PDB file of C-alpha atoms in Angstrom:
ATOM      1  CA  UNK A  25       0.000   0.000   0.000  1.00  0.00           C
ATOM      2  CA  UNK A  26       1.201   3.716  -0.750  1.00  0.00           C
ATOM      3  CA  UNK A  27      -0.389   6.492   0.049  1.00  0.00           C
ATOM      4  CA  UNK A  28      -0.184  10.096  -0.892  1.00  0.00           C
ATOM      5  CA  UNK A  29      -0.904  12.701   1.984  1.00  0.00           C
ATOM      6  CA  UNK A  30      -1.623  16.273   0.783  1.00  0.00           C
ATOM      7  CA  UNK A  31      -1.823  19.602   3.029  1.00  0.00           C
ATOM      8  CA  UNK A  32      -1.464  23.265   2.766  1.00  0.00           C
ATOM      9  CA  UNK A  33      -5.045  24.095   0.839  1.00  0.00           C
ATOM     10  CA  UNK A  34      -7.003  27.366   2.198  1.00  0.00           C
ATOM     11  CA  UNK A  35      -7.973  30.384   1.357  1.00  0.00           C
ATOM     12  CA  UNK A  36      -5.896  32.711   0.038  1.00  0.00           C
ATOM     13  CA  UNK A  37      -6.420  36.274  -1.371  1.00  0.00           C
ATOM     14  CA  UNK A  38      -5.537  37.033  -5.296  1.00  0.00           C
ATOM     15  CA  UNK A  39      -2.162  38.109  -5.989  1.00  0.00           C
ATOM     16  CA  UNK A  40      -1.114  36.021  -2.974  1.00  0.00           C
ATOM     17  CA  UNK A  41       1.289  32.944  -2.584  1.00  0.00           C
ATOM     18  CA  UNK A  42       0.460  29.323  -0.991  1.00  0.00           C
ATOM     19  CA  UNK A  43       2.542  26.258  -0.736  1.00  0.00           C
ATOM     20  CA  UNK A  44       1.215  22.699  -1.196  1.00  0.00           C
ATOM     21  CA  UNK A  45       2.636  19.641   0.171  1.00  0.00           C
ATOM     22  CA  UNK A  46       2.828  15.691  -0.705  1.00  0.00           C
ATOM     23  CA  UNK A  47       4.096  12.815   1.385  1.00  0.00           C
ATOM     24  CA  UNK A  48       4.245   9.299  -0.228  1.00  0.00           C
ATOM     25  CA  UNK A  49       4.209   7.249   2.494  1.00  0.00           C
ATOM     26  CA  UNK A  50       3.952   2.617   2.493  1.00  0.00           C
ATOM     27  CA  UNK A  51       5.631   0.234   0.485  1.00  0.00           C
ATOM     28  CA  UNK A  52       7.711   2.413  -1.032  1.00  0.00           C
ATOM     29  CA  UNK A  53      11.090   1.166  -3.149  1.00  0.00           C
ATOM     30  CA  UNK A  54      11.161   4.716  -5.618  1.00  0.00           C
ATOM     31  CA  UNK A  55       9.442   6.835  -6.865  1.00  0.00           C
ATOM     32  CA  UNK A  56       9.555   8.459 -10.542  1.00  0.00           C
ATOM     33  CA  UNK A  57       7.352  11.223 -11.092  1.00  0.00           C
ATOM     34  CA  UNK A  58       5.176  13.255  -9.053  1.00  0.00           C
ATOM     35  CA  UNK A  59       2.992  16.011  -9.773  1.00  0.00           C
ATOM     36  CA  UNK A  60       0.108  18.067  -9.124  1.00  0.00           C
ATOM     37  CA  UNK A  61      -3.287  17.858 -10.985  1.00  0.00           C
ATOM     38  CA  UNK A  62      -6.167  20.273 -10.377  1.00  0.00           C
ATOM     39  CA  UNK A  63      -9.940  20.166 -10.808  1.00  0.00           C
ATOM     40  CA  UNK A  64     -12.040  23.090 -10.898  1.00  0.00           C
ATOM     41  CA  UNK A  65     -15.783  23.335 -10.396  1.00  0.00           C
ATOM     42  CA  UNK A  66     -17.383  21.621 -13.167  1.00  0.00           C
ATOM     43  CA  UNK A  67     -14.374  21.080 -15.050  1.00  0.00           C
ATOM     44  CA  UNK A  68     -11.644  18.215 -15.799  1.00  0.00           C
ATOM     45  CA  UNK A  69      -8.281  17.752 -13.847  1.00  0.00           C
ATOM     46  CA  UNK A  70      -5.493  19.018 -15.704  1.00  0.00           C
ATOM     47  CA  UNK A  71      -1.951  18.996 -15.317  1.00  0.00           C
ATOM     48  CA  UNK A  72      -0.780  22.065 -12.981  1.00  0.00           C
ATOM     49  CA  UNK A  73       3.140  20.573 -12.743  1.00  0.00           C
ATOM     50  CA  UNK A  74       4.960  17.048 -12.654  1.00  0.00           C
ATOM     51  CA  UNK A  75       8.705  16.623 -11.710  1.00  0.00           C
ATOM     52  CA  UNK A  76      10.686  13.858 -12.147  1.00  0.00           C
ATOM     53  CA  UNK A  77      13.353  12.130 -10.319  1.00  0.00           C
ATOM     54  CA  UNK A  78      15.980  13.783 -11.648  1.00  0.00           C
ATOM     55  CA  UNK A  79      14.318  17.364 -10.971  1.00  0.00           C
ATOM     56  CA  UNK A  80      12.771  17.870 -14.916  1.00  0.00           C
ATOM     57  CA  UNK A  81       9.810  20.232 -14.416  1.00  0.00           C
ATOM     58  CA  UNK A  82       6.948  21.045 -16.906  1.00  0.00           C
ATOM     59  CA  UNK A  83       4.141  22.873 -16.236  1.00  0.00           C
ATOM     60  CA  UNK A  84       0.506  23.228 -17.309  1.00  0.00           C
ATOM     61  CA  UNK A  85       0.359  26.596 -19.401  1.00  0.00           C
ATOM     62  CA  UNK A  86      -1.906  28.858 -17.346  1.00  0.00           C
ATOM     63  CA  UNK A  87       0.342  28.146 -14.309  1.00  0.00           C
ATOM     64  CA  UNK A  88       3.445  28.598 -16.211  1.00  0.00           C
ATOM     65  CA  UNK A  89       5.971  31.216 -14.474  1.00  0.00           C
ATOM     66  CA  UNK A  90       3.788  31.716 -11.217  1.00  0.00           C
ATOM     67  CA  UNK A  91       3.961  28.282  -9.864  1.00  0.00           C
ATOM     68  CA  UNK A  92       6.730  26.549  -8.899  1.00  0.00           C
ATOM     69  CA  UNK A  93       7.385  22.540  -8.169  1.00  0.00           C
ATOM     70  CA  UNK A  94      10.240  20.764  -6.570  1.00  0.00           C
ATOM     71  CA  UNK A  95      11.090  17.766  -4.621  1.00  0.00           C
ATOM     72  CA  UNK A  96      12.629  16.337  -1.833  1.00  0.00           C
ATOM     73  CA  UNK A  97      13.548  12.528  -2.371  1.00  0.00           C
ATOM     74  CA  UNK A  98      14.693  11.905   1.054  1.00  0.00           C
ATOM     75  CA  UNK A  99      11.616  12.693   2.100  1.00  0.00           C
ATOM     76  CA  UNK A 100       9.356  11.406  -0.784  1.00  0.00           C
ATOM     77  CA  UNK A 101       7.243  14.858  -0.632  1.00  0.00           C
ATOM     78  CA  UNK A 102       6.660  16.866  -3.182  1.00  0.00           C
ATOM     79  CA  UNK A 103       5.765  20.825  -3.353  1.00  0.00           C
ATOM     80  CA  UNK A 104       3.885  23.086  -5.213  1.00  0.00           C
ATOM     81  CA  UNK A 105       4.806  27.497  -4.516  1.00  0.00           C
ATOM     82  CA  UNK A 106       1.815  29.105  -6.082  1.00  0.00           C
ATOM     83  CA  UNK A 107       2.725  32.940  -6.805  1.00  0.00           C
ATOM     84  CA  UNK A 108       0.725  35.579  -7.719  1.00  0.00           C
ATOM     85  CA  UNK A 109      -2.591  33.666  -7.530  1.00  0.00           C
ATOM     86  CA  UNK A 110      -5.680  34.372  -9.539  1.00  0.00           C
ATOM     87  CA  UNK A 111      -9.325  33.204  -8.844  1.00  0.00           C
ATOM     88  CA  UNK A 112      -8.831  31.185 -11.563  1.00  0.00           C
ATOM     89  CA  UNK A 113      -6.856  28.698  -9.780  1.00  0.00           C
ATOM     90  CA  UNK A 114      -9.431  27.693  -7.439  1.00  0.00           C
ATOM     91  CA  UNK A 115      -9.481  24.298  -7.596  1.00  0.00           C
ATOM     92  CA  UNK A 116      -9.334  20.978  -5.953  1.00  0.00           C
ATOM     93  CA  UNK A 117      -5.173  20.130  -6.261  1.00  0.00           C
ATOM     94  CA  UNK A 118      -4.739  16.103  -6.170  1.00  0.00           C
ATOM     95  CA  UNK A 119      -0.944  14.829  -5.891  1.00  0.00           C
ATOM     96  CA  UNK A 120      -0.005  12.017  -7.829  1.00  0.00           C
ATOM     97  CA  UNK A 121       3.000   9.724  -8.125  1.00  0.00           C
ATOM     98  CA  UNK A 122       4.430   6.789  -9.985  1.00  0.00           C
ATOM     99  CA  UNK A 123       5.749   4.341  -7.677  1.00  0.00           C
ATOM    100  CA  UNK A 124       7.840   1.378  -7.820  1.00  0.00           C
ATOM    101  CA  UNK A 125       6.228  -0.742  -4.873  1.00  0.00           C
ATOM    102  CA  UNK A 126       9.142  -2.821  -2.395  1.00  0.00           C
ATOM    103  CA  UNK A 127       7.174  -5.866  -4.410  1.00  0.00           C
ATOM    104  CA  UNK A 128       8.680  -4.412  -7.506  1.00  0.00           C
ATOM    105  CA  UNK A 129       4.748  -3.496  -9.083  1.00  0.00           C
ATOM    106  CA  UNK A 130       4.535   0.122 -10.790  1.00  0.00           C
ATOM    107  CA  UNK A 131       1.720   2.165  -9.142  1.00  0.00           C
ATOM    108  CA  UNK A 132       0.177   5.349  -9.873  1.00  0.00           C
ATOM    109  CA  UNK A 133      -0.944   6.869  -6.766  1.00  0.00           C
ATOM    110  CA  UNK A 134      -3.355   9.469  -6.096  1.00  0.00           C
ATOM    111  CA  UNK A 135      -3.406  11.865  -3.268  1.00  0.00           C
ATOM    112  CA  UNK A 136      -7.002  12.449  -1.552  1.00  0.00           C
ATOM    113  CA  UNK A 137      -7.001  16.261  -2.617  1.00  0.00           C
ATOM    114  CA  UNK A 138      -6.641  19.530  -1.003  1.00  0.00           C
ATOM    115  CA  UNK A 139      -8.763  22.645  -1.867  1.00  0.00           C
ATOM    116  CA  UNK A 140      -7.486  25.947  -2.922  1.00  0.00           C
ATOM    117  CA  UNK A 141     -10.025  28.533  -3.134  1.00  0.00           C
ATOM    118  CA  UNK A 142      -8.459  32.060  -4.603  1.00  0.00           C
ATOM    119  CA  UNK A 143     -10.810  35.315  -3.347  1.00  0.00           C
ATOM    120  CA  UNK A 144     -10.654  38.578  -2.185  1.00  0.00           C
TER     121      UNK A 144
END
């Protein structure tokens, strides 16, 4: 079992900044990519920003150059610094991982969700 734990969602105010979190946690043996999906009201997830084990970023365009994502392997978490926030980016923000299970099975994991709701 792996599990992805996600935390820093709130309110914030536009123009502002916010920082999600990720921890992996379980049968853990590596872990390749992680990233951060988001769903708005009504609309499909889409990619925000995915990072990979070597530290290659790419980004979803209407986050590109505000948001930033980076990792910490020692501590299987991954972040997400959103700059300069618009009410746009309220949205439900799901981690997500691919996994290489201590049973040596590929997983993609998916975090629970945390809620990010941009107003003044």
């Amino acid at each position: 079992q792996v599990q992805l734990v996600e935390s820093g969602g709130g309110l914030v105010q536009p123009g502002g900044s916010l920082r999600l979190s990720c921890v992996a946690s379980g049968s853990i043996l590596s872990i390749n990519s992680m990233g951060w999906y988001r769903q708005a009201p009504g609309k499909q997830r889409k990619l925000a920003a995915v990072i990979s084990a070597g530290g290659i970023t790419n980004y979803g365009d209407s986050v590109q150059g505000r948001f930033t994502i980076s990792r910490d392997n020692a501590k299987n978490t991954v972040y997400l610094q959103m700059n300069s926030v618009k009410p746009e980016d309220t949205a439900v923000y799901y981690c997500n991982a691919d996994v290489v299970t201590t049973e040596l099975r590929f997983r993609e994991v998916w975090g629970q969700g945390t809620l990010v709701t941009v107003s003044s």
